[in-house]
XYZ file of C-alpha atoms in Angstrom:
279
model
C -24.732 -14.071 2.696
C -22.579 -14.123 -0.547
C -19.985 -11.520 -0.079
C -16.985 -10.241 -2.531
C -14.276 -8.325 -1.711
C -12.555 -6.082 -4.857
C -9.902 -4.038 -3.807
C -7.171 -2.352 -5.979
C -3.603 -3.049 -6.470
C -2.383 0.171 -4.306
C -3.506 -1.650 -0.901
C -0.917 -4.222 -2.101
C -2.446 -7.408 -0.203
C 0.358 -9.995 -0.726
C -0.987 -13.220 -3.024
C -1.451 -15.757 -0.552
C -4.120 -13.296 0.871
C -5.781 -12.442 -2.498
C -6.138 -16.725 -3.406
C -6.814 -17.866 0.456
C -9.926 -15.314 1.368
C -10.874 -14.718 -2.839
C -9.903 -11.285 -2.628
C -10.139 -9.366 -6.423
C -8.020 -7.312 -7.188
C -8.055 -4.721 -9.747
C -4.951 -2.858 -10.914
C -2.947 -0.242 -11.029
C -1.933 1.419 -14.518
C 1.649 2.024 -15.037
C 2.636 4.389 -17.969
C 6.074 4.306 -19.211
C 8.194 6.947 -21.882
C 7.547 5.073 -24.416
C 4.131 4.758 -24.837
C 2.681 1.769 -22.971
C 0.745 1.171 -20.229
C 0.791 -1.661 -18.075
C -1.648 -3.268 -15.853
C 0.159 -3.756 -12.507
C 0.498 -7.724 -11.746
C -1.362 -8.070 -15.053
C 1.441 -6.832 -17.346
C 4.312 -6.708 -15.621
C 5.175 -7.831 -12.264
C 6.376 -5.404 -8.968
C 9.933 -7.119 -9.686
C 9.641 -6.584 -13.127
C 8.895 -2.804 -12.455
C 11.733 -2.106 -10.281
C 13.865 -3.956 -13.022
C 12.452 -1.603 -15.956
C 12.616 1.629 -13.195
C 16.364 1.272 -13.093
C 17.242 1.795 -16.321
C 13.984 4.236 -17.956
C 15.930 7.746 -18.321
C 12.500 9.488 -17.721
C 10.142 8.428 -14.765
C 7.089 6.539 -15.376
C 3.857 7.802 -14.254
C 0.982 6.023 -12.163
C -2.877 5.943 -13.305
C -5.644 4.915 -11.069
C -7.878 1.981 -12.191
C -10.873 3.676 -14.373
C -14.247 3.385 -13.836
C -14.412 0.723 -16.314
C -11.898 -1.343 -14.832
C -14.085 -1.718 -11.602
C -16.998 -2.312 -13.442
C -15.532 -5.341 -15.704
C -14.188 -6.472 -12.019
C -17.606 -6.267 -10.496
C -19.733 -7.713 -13.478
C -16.903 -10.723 -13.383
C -18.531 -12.124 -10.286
C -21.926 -12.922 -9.368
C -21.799 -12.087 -5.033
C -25.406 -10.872 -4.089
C -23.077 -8.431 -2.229
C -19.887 -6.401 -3.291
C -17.619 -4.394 -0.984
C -15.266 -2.812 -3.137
C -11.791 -1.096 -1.017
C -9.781 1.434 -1.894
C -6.717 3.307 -1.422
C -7.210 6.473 0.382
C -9.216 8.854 -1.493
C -7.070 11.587 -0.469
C -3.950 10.121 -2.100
C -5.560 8.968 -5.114
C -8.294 9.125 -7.685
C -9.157 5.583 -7.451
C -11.829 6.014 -5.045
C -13.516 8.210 -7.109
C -13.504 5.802 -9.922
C -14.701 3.055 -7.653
C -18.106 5.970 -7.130
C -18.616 6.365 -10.958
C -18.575 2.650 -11.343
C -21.417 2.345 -8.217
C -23.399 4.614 -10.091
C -23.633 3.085 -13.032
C -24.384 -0.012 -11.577
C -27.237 0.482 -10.562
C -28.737 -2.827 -9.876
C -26.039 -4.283 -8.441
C -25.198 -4.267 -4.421
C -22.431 -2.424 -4.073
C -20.726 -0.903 -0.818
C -18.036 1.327 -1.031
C -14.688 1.816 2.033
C -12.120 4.420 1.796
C -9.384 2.723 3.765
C -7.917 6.186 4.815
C -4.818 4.474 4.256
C -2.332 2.694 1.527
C -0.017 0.128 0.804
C -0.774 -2.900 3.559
C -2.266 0.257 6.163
C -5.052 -0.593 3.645
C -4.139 -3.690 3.045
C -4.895 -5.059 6.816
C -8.014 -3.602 6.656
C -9.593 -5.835 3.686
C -7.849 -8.516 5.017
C -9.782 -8.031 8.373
C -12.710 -7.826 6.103
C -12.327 -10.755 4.054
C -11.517 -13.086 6.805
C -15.002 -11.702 8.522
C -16.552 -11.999 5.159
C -15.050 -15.975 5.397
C -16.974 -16.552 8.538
C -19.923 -15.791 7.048
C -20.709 -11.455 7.599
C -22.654 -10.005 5.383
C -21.475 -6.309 3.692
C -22.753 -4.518 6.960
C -20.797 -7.025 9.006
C -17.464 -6.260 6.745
C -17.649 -3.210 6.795
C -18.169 -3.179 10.327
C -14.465 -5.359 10.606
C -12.877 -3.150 8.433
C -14.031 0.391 10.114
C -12.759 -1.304 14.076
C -9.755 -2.064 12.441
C -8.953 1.248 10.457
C -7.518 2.844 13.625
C -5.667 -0.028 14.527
C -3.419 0.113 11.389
C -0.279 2.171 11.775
C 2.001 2.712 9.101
C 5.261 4.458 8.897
C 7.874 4.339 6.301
C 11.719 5.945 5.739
C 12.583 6.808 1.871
C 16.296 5.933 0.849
C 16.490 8.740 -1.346
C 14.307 11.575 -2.615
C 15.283 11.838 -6.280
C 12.014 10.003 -7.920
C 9.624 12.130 -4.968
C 11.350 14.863 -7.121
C 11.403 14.067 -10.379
C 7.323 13.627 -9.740
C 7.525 17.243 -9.096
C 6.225 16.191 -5.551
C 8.992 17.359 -3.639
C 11.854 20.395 -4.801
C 14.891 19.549 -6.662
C 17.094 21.625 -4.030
C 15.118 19.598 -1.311
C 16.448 16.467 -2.831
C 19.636 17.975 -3.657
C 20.325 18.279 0.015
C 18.922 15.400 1.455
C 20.944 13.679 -0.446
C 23.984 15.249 0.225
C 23.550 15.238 3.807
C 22.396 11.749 3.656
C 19.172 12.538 5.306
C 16.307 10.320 5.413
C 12.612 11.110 5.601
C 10.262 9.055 7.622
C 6.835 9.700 6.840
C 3.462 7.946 8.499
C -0.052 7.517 7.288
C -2.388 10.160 9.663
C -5.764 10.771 8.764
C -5.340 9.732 5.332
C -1.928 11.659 3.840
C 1.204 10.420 3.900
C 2.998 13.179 6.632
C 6.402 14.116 7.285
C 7.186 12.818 10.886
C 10.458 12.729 11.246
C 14.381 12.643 9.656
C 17.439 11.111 10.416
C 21.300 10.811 9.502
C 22.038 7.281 7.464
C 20.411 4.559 6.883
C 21.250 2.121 10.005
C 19.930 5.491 12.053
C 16.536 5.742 10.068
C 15.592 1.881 9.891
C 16.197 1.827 14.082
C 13.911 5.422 14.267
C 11.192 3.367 12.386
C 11.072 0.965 15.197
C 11.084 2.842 17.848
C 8.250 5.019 16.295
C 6.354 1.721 15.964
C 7.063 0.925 19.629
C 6.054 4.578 20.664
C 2.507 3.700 18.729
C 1.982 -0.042 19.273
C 3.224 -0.332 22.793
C 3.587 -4.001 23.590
C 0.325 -5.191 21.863
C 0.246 -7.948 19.893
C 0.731 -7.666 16.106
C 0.350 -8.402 12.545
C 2.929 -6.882 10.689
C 3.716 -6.351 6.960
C 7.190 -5.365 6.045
C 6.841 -3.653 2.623
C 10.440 -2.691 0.828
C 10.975 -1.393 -2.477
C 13.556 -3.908 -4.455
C 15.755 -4.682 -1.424
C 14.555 -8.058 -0.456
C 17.520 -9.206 1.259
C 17.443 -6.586 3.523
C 14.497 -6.761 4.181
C 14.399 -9.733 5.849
C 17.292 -8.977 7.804
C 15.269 -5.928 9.231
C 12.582 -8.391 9.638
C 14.383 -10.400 12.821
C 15.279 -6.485 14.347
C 11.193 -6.381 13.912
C 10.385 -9.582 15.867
C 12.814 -8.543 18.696
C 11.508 -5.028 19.052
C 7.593 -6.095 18.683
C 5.265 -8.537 20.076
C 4.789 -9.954 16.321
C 2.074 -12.490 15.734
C 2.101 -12.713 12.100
C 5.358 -10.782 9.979
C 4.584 -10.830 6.143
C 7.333 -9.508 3.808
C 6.129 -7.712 0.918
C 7.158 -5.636 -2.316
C 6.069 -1.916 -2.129
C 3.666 -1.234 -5.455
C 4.440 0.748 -8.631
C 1.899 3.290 -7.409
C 3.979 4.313 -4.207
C 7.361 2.302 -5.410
C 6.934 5.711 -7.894
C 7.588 8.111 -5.738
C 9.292 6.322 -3.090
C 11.994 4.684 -5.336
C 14.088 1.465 -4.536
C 15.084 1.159 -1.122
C 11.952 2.365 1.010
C 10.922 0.913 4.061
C 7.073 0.364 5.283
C 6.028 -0.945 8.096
C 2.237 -1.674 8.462
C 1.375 -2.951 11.953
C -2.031 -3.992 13.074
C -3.105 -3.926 16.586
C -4.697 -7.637 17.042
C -7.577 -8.610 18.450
């Protein structure tokens, strides 16, 4: 059965995926101070955004993908069937947009998964389905792959800094003011479809070794596939990638750039790590 797999630019599956299993992706709109709007990966690139974040005086905003943006992504390809992924509906509008565009496509075969989830905790999931979807599943059969694997995604992630959570007006100023000062960071984790507080600690060193052992407290010694998504700090990142291999039975470790979407509100220096349980 001919299958596609459209998923959008918030679930952040890393190039190599979207080209090897034929993934498409649709993006992301990011809206800047002065007036324009970029398509994320189409207009500017995640390095490219970080660049530009660093020296806008005002912060830029993040649109979901419109209706019409699914549906030129859906008419591009000619799949008897189309699963089309999202990021989780409760974080975003984009699901939503992904329902309009079913509806007015009537004739087409289209099958719709919330992946609860975002960043690569969504991005696992499609991957699951598209490598299913590679060995020849039909949409039941992916969607099937994707659903098993939705509760073996965990994600957690530590923030470096809450200054652009509160300059989104999604956090208070004095909130930032003094988690700053006492150089506190938040660690947050994906449950049931929210990003939640979980957890703080003192410094950096003392948050990026908290993530871990939160990851060991979920994953046990299971066998993984692991995403390491950072916001703008590449170097680093793949030096916490080797404290990653030692502290979990890694299968696969993929390093990744955290999207405008979440890169946002996050800011430069986040931390996400996205482990799925294997098979």
């Amino acid at each position: 059965m001919n299958v596609k797999i459209i998923c959008d630019s918030s679930c952040n599956v890393p190039d190599a995926y979207l080209n090897s299993l034929d993934i498409l992706q649709v993006p992301a709109w990011i809206n800047f101070a002065d007036g324009s709007s970029l398509r994320n990966q189409v207009d500017i690139t995640t390095a490219e955004f970080y660049t530009r974040l660093a020296h806008e005086k005002h912060l830029p905003t993040t649109s979901q993908p419109t209706p019409q943006d699914f549906i030129d992504a859906i008419e591009s390809v000619d799949a008897a069937q189309i699963v089309v992924a999202t990021v989780s509906s409760k974080m975003s509008g984009t699901h939503n947009s992904a329902v309009q565009a079913q509806s007015l496509l009537p004739d087409r075969n289209i099958h719709l998964y919330d992946t609860l989830s975002a960043s690569m905790g969504g991005g696992w999931q499609i991957i699951v389905g598209a490598e299913a979807a590679a060995q020849g599943a039909d949409a039941a059969g992916v969607l099937a792959a994707m659903e098993a694997s939705r509760d073996r995604v965990h994600t957690i992630l530590t923030i470096d800094t809450l200054k652009y959570l509160a300059a989104s007006g999604r956090a208070p100023m004095l909130q930032a003011m003094l988690g700053n000062l006492l150089n506190i960071k938040p660690m947050l984790a994906v449950q049931q479809g929210t990003l939640e507080l979980v957890d703080r600690a003192r410094g950096r060193k003392r948050s990026k070794r908290a993530l871990v052992e939160k990851m060991q407290a979920a994953v046990g010694s299971r066998p993984l596939r692991v995403a390491l998504i950072n916001a703008n700090i590449p170097d680093e990142a793949a030096e916490y990638a080797a404290e990653i291999r030692q502290a979990l039975n890694v299968q696969e470790l993929i390093i990744e750039e955290l999207g405008p979407v979440l890169g946002t509100l996050a800011g430069p220096g986040a931390l996400a790590i996205a482990a799925l349980i294997a098979d």
